[in-house]
């Protein structure tokens, strides 16, 4: 199985890479050093790139070639009050979650029956005070995927939206740490792969 994992140096991305060790793995992230270490550990290929830049995204996907599975585990989180949020924060959230996903879907090539997996969010978890920019970016991503799914299914490509509960990753560090009861990255990866590789693949996987 030919697999591209983006955000591979993050907690969930790294766990997905380790769970898929033995597959033909292409690993993408912005931190070249940790990415290379992970690639060596799982027998994959490290391809550093900033996927919010369309030129870099296109170059990456041209190098990777046709995929059986795309796991887009890129994301940023942060607290920003409505009265204090700036344009930079809003654009950064949209770029990380929506633009990167759109560029991947625009330029990726897929084999028949391939799955492209993206990570949304449970609305109740993110539509809370201080998280309006993050909630908006995730909401925009989910709406984009709903329409894109109807186009790509004609090509034999299945888009899967995954909603995860809290996962104990570094994303929580600026917020004081992961909440009690958060899933480990390894458990999250196991549940994601178990769900998205089912036949037929789900359109929405709520873990």
PDB file of C-alpha atoms in Angstrom:
ATOM      1  CA  UNK A   1       0.000   0.000   0.000  1.00  0.00           C
ATOM      2  CA  UNK A   2       1.418   3.372  -1.056  1.00  0.00           C
ATOM      3  CA  UNK A   3       0.800   5.860   1.775  1.00  0.00           C
ATOM      4  CA  UNK A   4       1.461   9.569   2.272  1.00  0.00           C
ATOM      5  CA  UNK A   5       1.272  10.884   5.837  1.00  0.00           C
ATOM      6  CA  UNK A   6       1.408  14.644   6.244  1.00  0.00           C
ATOM      7  CA  UNK A   7       2.087  16.222   9.609  1.00  0.00           C
ATOM      8  CA  UNK A   8       4.147  13.107  10.262  1.00  0.00           C
ATOM      9  CA  UNK A   9       6.227  14.680  13.030  1.00  0.00           C
ATOM     10  CA  UNK A  10       3.122  15.464  15.090  1.00  0.00           C
ATOM     11  CA  UNK A  11       1.752  13.118  17.704  1.00  0.00           C
ATOM     12  CA  UNK A  12      -0.997  11.534  15.612  1.00  0.00           C
ATOM     13  CA  UNK A  13       1.002  11.628  12.376  1.00  0.00           C
ATOM     14  CA  UNK A  14       3.968   9.904  13.976  1.00  0.00           C
ATOM     15  CA  UNK A  15       1.747   7.244  15.539  1.00  0.00           C
ATOM     16  CA  UNK A  16       0.120   6.594  12.159  1.00  0.00           C
ATOM     17  CA  UNK A  17       3.553   6.183  10.575  1.00  0.00           C
ATOM     18  CA  UNK A  18       4.651   3.681  13.216  1.00  0.00           C
ATOM     19  CA  UNK A  19       1.390   1.747  12.883  1.00  0.00           C
ATOM     20  CA  UNK A  20       1.887   1.488   9.103  1.00  0.00           C
ATOM     21  CA  UNK A  21       5.517   0.376   9.258  1.00  0.00           C
ATOM     22  CA  UNK A  22       6.144  -2.070   6.432  1.00  0.00           C
ATOM     23  CA  UNK A  23       3.986  -0.206   3.905  1.00  0.00           C
ATOM     24  CA  UNK A  24       5.443   2.038   1.209  1.00  0.00           C
ATOM     25  CA  UNK A  25       5.525   5.198   3.312  1.00  0.00           C
ATOM     26  CA  UNK A  26       6.093   8.809   2.302  1.00  0.00           C
ATOM     27  CA  UNK A  27       6.317  11.151   5.280  1.00  0.00           C
ATOM     28  CA  UNK A  28       5.837  14.911   5.075  1.00  0.00           C
ATOM     29  CA  UNK A  29       6.440  17.566   7.690  1.00  0.00           C
ATOM     30  CA  UNK A  30       8.134  20.912   8.144  1.00  0.00           C
ATOM     31  CA  UNK A  31      10.779  19.792  10.653  1.00  0.00           C
ATOM     32  CA  UNK A  32      13.409  18.037   8.558  1.00  0.00           C
ATOM     33  CA  UNK A  33      15.453  16.574  11.417  1.00  0.00           C
ATOM     34  CA  UNK A  34      12.676  14.760  13.303  1.00  0.00           C
ATOM     35  CA  UNK A  35      11.096  13.771   9.986  1.00  0.00           C
ATOM     36  CA  UNK A  36      14.282  12.021   8.855  1.00  0.00           C
ATOM     37  CA  UNK A  37      14.577  10.213  12.193  1.00  0.00           C
ATOM     38  CA  UNK A  38      11.005   8.960  11.912  1.00  0.00           C
ATOM     39  CA  UNK A  39      11.499   7.874   8.304  1.00  0.00           C
ATOM     40  CA  UNK A  40      14.562   5.858   9.276  1.00  0.00           C
ATOM     41  CA  UNK A  41      12.676   4.232  12.145  1.00  0.00           C
ATOM     42  CA  UNK A  42       9.723   3.098  10.026  1.00  0.00           C
ATOM     43  CA  UNK A  43      11.469   2.504   6.710  1.00  0.00           C
ATOM     44  CA  UNK A  44       9.778   5.427   4.976  1.00  0.00           C
ATOM     45  CA  UNK A  45      10.923   8.346   2.873  1.00  0.00           C
ATOM     46  CA  UNK A  46      11.192  11.832   4.385  1.00  0.00           C
ATOM     47  CA  UNK A  47       9.877  14.678   2.227  1.00  0.00           C
ATOM     48  CA  UNK A  48       9.957  18.015   4.084  1.00  0.00           C
ATOM     49  CA  UNK A  49       7.447  20.560   2.765  1.00  0.00           C
ATOM     50  CA  UNK A  50       5.166  23.415   3.783  1.00  0.00           C
ATOM     51  CA  UNK A  51       1.778  22.377   2.453  1.00  0.00           C
ATOM     52  CA  UNK A  52       0.281  25.833   2.916  1.00  0.00           C
ATOM     53  CA  UNK A  53       2.425  26.783  -0.094  1.00  0.00           C
ATOM     54  CA  UNK A  54       0.766  25.409  -3.230  1.00  0.00           C
ATOM     55  CA  UNK A  55       4.026  25.154  -5.160  1.00  0.00           C
ATOM     56  CA  UNK A  56       5.575  23.026  -2.439  1.00  0.00           C
ATOM     57  CA  UNK A  57       2.449  20.889  -2.174  1.00  0.00           C
ATOM     58  CA  UNK A  58       2.400  20.273  -5.926  1.00  0.00           C
ATOM     59  CA  UNK A  59       6.098  19.392  -6.023  1.00  0.00           C
ATOM     60  CA  UNK A  60       5.647  16.941  -3.157  1.00  0.00           C
ATOM     61  CA  UNK A  61       2.729  15.178  -4.794  1.00  0.00           C
ATOM     62  CA  UNK A  62       4.472  14.951  -8.141  1.00  0.00           C
ATOM     63  CA  UNK A  63       7.377  13.237  -6.413  1.00  0.00           C
ATOM     64  CA  UNK A  64       5.172  10.833  -4.460  1.00  0.00           C
ATOM     65  CA  UNK A  65       3.046   9.635  -7.372  1.00  0.00           C
ATOM     66  CA  UNK A  66      -0.258   7.706  -7.218  1.00  0.00           C
ATOM     67  CA  UNK A  67      -1.496   6.917  -3.716  1.00  0.00           C
ATOM     68  CA  UNK A  68      -3.615   4.249  -2.072  1.00  0.00           C
ATOM     69  CA  UNK A  69      -3.937   6.176   1.189  1.00  0.00           C
ATOM     70  CA  UNK A  70      -3.468   9.822   2.137  1.00  0.00           C
ATOM     71  CA  UNK A  71      -3.542  10.721   5.830  1.00  0.00           C
ATOM     72  CA  UNK A  72      -3.523  14.487   6.286  1.00  0.00           C
ATOM     73  CA  UNK A  73      -2.611  14.906   9.945  1.00  0.00           C
ATOM     74  CA  UNK A  74      -1.498  18.542   9.710  1.00  0.00           C
ATOM     75  CA  UNK A  75      -2.991  21.048  12.096  1.00  0.00           C
ATOM     76  CA  UNK A  76      -2.411  23.858  14.535  1.00  0.00           C
ATOM     77  CA  UNK A  77      -4.395  24.845  17.586  1.00  0.00           C
ATOM     78  CA  UNK A  78      -4.447  27.922  19.748  1.00  0.00           C
ATOM     79  CA  UNK A  79      -6.594  30.196  21.843  1.00  0.00           C
ATOM     80  CA  UNK A  80      -7.553  33.597  20.438  1.00  0.00           C
ATOM     81  CA  UNK A  81     -10.360  35.765  21.875  1.00  0.00           C
ATOM     82  CA  UNK A  82     -12.772  37.401  19.460  1.00  0.00           C
ATOM     83  CA  UNK A  83     -11.905  40.881  20.773  1.00  0.00           C
ATOM     84  CA  UNK A  84      -8.198  40.300  20.350  1.00  0.00           C
ATOM     85  CA  UNK A  85      -7.791  38.080  17.285  1.00  0.00           C
ATOM     86  CA  UNK A  86      -5.674  39.400  14.430  1.00  0.00           C
ATOM     87  CA  UNK A  87      -5.639  38.714  10.725  1.00  0.00           C
ATOM     88  CA  UNK A  88      -2.422  36.708  11.033  1.00  0.00           C
ATOM     89  CA  UNK A  89      -4.057  34.218  13.401  1.00  0.00           C
ATOM     90  CA  UNK A  90      -7.140  33.840  11.208  1.00  0.00           C
ATOM     91  CA  UNK A  91      -5.114  33.363   8.049  1.00  0.00           C
ATOM     92  CA  UNK A  92      -2.757  30.943   9.790  1.00  0.00           C
ATOM     93  CA  UNK A  93      -5.618  28.744  10.959  1.00  0.00           C
ATOM     94  CA  UNK A  94      -7.253  28.704   7.545  1.00  0.00           C
ATOM     95  CA  UNK A  95      -3.956  28.003   5.798  1.00  0.00           C
ATOM     96  CA  UNK A  96      -3.083  25.093   8.091  1.00  0.00           C
ATOM     97  CA  UNK A  97      -6.455  23.381   7.964  1.00  0.00           C
ATOM     98  CA  UNK A  98      -8.240  24.423   4.771  1.00  0.00           C
ATOM     99  CA  UNK A  99      -5.644  25.621   2.264  1.00  0.00           C
ATOM    100  CA  UNK A 100      -3.274  22.706   2.802  1.00  0.00           C
ATOM    101  CA  UNK A 101      -6.152  20.241   2.354  1.00  0.00           C
ATOM    102  CA  UNK A 102      -7.374  21.965  -0.793  1.00  0.00           C
ATOM    103  CA  UNK A 103      -3.882  21.934  -2.326  1.00  0.00           C
ATOM    104  CA  UNK A 104      -3.478  18.235  -1.556  1.00  0.00           C
ATOM    105  CA  UNK A 105      -6.763  17.336  -3.196  1.00  0.00           C
ATOM    106  CA  UNK A 106      -5.994  19.543  -6.177  1.00  0.00           C
ATOM    107  CA  UNK A 107      -2.635  17.970  -6.969  1.00  0.00           C
ATOM    108  CA  UNK A 108      -2.708  14.422  -5.563  1.00  0.00           C
ATOM    109  CA  UNK A 109      -2.979  11.424  -7.840  1.00  0.00           C
ATOM    110  CA  UNK A 110      -4.837   8.403  -6.539  1.00  0.00           C
ATOM    111  CA  UNK A 111      -5.185   4.767  -7.463  1.00  0.00           C
ATOM    112  CA  UNK A 112      -8.660   3.303  -7.904  1.00  0.00           C
ATOM    113  CA  UNK A 113     -10.339   2.810  -4.538  1.00  0.00           C
ATOM    114  CA  UNK A 114      -7.908   5.078  -2.693  1.00  0.00           C
ATOM    115  CA  UNK A 115      -8.807   6.799   0.554  1.00  0.00           C
ATOM    116  CA  UNK A 116      -7.978  10.401   1.438  1.00  0.00           C
ATOM    117  CA  UNK A 117      -8.352  11.016   5.169  1.00  0.00           C
ATOM    118  CA  UNK A 118      -8.715  14.416   6.832  1.00  0.00           C
ATOM    119  CA  UNK A 119      -9.184  15.389  10.459  1.00  0.00           C
ATOM    120  CA  UNK A 120     -12.086  17.592  11.501  1.00  0.00           C
ATOM    121  CA  UNK A 121     -13.348  18.219  15.021  1.00  0.00           C
ATOM    122  CA  UNK A 122     -16.420  17.525  17.097  1.00  0.00           C
ATOM    123  CA  UNK A 123     -18.283  20.878  17.019  1.00  0.00           C
ATOM    124  CA  UNK A 124     -19.109  20.731  20.718  1.00  0.00           C
ATOM    125  CA  UNK A 125     -15.408  20.464  21.563  1.00  0.00           C
ATOM    126  CA  UNK A 126     -14.201  23.462  19.551  1.00  0.00           C
ATOM    127  CA  UNK A 127     -17.098  25.918  19.381  1.00  0.00           C
ATOM    128  CA  UNK A 128     -16.222  27.298  22.776  1.00  0.00           C
ATOM    129  CA  UNK A 129     -14.929  30.644  24.060  1.00  0.00           C
ATOM    130  CA  UNK A 130     -11.441  31.416  22.828  1.00  0.00           C
ATOM    131  CA  UNK A 131     -11.454  28.951  19.950  1.00  0.00           C
ATOM    132  CA  UNK A 132     -13.467  30.798  17.304  1.00  0.00           C
ATOM    133  CA  UNK A 133     -10.636  30.888  14.687  1.00  0.00           C
ATOM    134  CA  UNK A 134      -9.863  27.195  15.168  1.00  0.00           C
ATOM    135  CA  UNK A 135     -13.546  26.262  15.047  1.00  0.00           C
ATOM    136  CA  UNK A 136     -14.031  28.317  11.880  1.00  0.00           C
ATOM    137  CA  UNK A 137     -11.078  26.663  10.138  1.00  0.00           C
ATOM    138  CA  UNK A 138     -12.278  23.164  11.011  1.00  0.00           C
ATOM    139  CA  UNK A 139     -15.820  24.044   9.952  1.00  0.00           C
ATOM    140  CA  UNK A 140     -14.572  25.367   6.621  1.00  0.00           C
ATOM    141  CA  UNK A 141     -12.562  22.190   6.073  1.00  0.00           C
ATOM    142  CA  UNK A 142     -15.565  19.974   6.742  1.00  0.00           C
ATOM    143  CA  UNK A 143     -17.753  21.952   4.327  1.00  0.00           C
ATOM    144  CA  UNK A 144     -15.057  21.814   1.640  1.00  0.00           C
ATOM    145  CA  UNK A 145     -14.705  18.052   1.995  1.00  0.00           C
ATOM    146  CA  UNK A 146     -18.459  17.491   1.805  1.00  0.00           C
ATOM    147  CA  UNK A 147     -18.558  19.065  -1.651  1.00  0.00           C
ATOM    148  CA  UNK A 148     -15.203  17.646  -2.789  1.00  0.00           C
ATOM    149  CA  UNK A 149     -16.309  14.112  -1.900  1.00  0.00           C
ATOM    150  CA  UNK A 150     -19.041  14.266  -4.526  1.00  0.00           C
ATOM    151  CA  UNK A 151     -16.486  15.160  -7.202  1.00  0.00           C
ATOM    152  CA  UNK A 152     -13.755  12.688  -6.313  1.00  0.00           C
ATOM    153  CA  UNK A 153     -16.038   9.688  -5.876  1.00  0.00           C
ATOM    154  CA  UNK A 154     -16.454   9.801  -9.672  1.00  0.00           C
ATOM    155  CA  UNK A 155     -12.724   9.048  -9.870  1.00  0.00           C
ATOM    156  CA  UNK A 156     -12.985   6.146  -7.451  1.00  0.00           C
ATOM    157  CA  UNK A 157     -11.482   8.117  -4.552  1.00  0.00           C
ATOM    158  CA  UNK A 158     -13.089   7.984  -1.103  1.00  0.00           C
ATOM    159  CA  UNK A 159     -12.817  11.031   1.149  1.00  0.00           C
ATOM    160  CA  UNK A 160     -13.042  10.255   4.842  1.00  0.00           C
ATOM    161  CA  UNK A 161     -13.556  12.896   7.525  1.00  0.00           C
ATOM    162  CA  UNK A 162     -12.335  11.795  10.946  1.00  0.00           C
ATOM    163  CA  UNK A 163     -13.426  13.449  14.171  1.00  0.00           C
ATOM    164  CA  UNK A 164     -11.193  12.639  17.107  1.00  0.00           C
ATOM    165  CA  UNK A 165     -11.734  13.357  20.781  1.00  0.00           C
ATOM    166  CA  UNK A 166      -8.840  14.937  22.666  1.00  0.00           C
ATOM    167  CA  UNK A 167      -5.510  13.247  21.938  1.00  0.00           C
ATOM    168  CA  UNK A 168      -2.483  13.747  24.192  1.00  0.00           C
ATOM    169  CA  UNK A 169      -0.149  15.478  21.747  1.00  0.00           C
ATOM    170  CA  UNK A 170       2.054  18.560  21.764  1.00  0.00           C
ATOM    171  CA  UNK A 171      -0.798  20.662  20.381  1.00  0.00           C
ATOM    172  CA  UNK A 172      -2.095  20.937  23.935  1.00  0.00           C
ATOM    173  CA  UNK A 173       1.141  22.355  25.361  1.00  0.00           C
ATOM    174  CA  UNK A 174       0.202  26.050  24.840  1.00  0.00           C
ATOM    175  CA  UNK A 175      -3.151  25.324  26.473  1.00  0.00           C
ATOM    176  CA  UNK A 176      -1.767  23.834  29.669  1.00  0.00           C
ATOM    177  CA  UNK A 177      -1.651  20.182  28.619  1.00  0.00           C
ATOM    178  CA  UNK A 178      -4.106  17.585  27.371  1.00  0.00           C
ATOM    179  CA  UNK A 179      -7.354  17.105  29.292  1.00  0.00           C
ATOM    180  CA  UNK A 180      -7.840  14.130  31.570  1.00  0.00           C
ATOM    181  CA  UNK A 181      -8.899  11.046  29.659  1.00  0.00           C
ATOM    182  CA  UNK A 182      -7.315  12.106  26.362  1.00  0.00           C
ATOM    183  CA  UNK A 183      -6.444   9.267  24.009  1.00  0.00           C
ATOM    184  CA  UNK A 184      -2.815   8.351  23.485  1.00  0.00           C
ATOM    185  CA  UNK A 185      -1.579   9.007  19.932  1.00  0.00           C
ATOM    186  CA  UNK A 186      -1.089   5.258  19.483  1.00  0.00           C
ATOM    187  CA  UNK A 187      -4.679   4.462  20.440  1.00  0.00           C
ATOM    188  CA  UNK A 188      -5.984   7.246  18.211  1.00  0.00           C
ATOM    189  CA  UNK A 189      -3.954   5.927  15.264  1.00  0.00           C
ATOM    190  CA  UNK A 190      -5.193   2.390  15.834  1.00  0.00           C
ATOM    191  CA  UNK A 191      -8.826   3.472  15.863  1.00  0.00           C
ATOM    192  CA  UNK A 192      -8.394   5.695  12.809  1.00  0.00           C
ATOM    193  CA  UNK A 193      -6.779   2.994  10.682  1.00  0.00           C
ATOM    194  CA  UNK A 194      -9.253   0.363  11.815  1.00  0.00           C
ATOM    195  CA  UNK A 195     -12.108   2.621  10.741  1.00  0.00           C
ATOM    196  CA  UNK A 196     -10.836   4.110   7.478  1.00  0.00           C
ATOM    197  CA  UNK A 197      -9.602   0.804   6.049  1.00  0.00           C
ATOM    198  CA  UNK A 198     -12.984  -0.881   6.389  1.00  0.00           C
ATOM    199  CA  UNK A 199     -14.995  -1.865   3.333  1.00  0.00           C
ATOM    200  CA  UNK A 200     -16.815   0.160   2.284  1.00  0.00           C
ATOM    201  CA  UNK A 201     -14.915   3.142   3.726  1.00  0.00           C
ATOM    202  CA  UNK A 202     -16.986   5.553   5.810  1.00  0.00           C
ATOM    203  CA  UNK A 203     -17.574   9.152   4.768  1.00  0.00           C
ATOM    204  CA  UNK A 204     -17.470  10.183   8.445  1.00  0.00           C
ATOM    205  CA  UNK A 205     -15.566   8.376  11.157  1.00  0.00           C
ATOM    206  CA  UNK A 206     -16.244   9.563  14.685  1.00  0.00           C
ATOM    207  CA  UNK A 207     -13.751   7.995  17.057  1.00  0.00           C
TER     208      UNK A 207
END
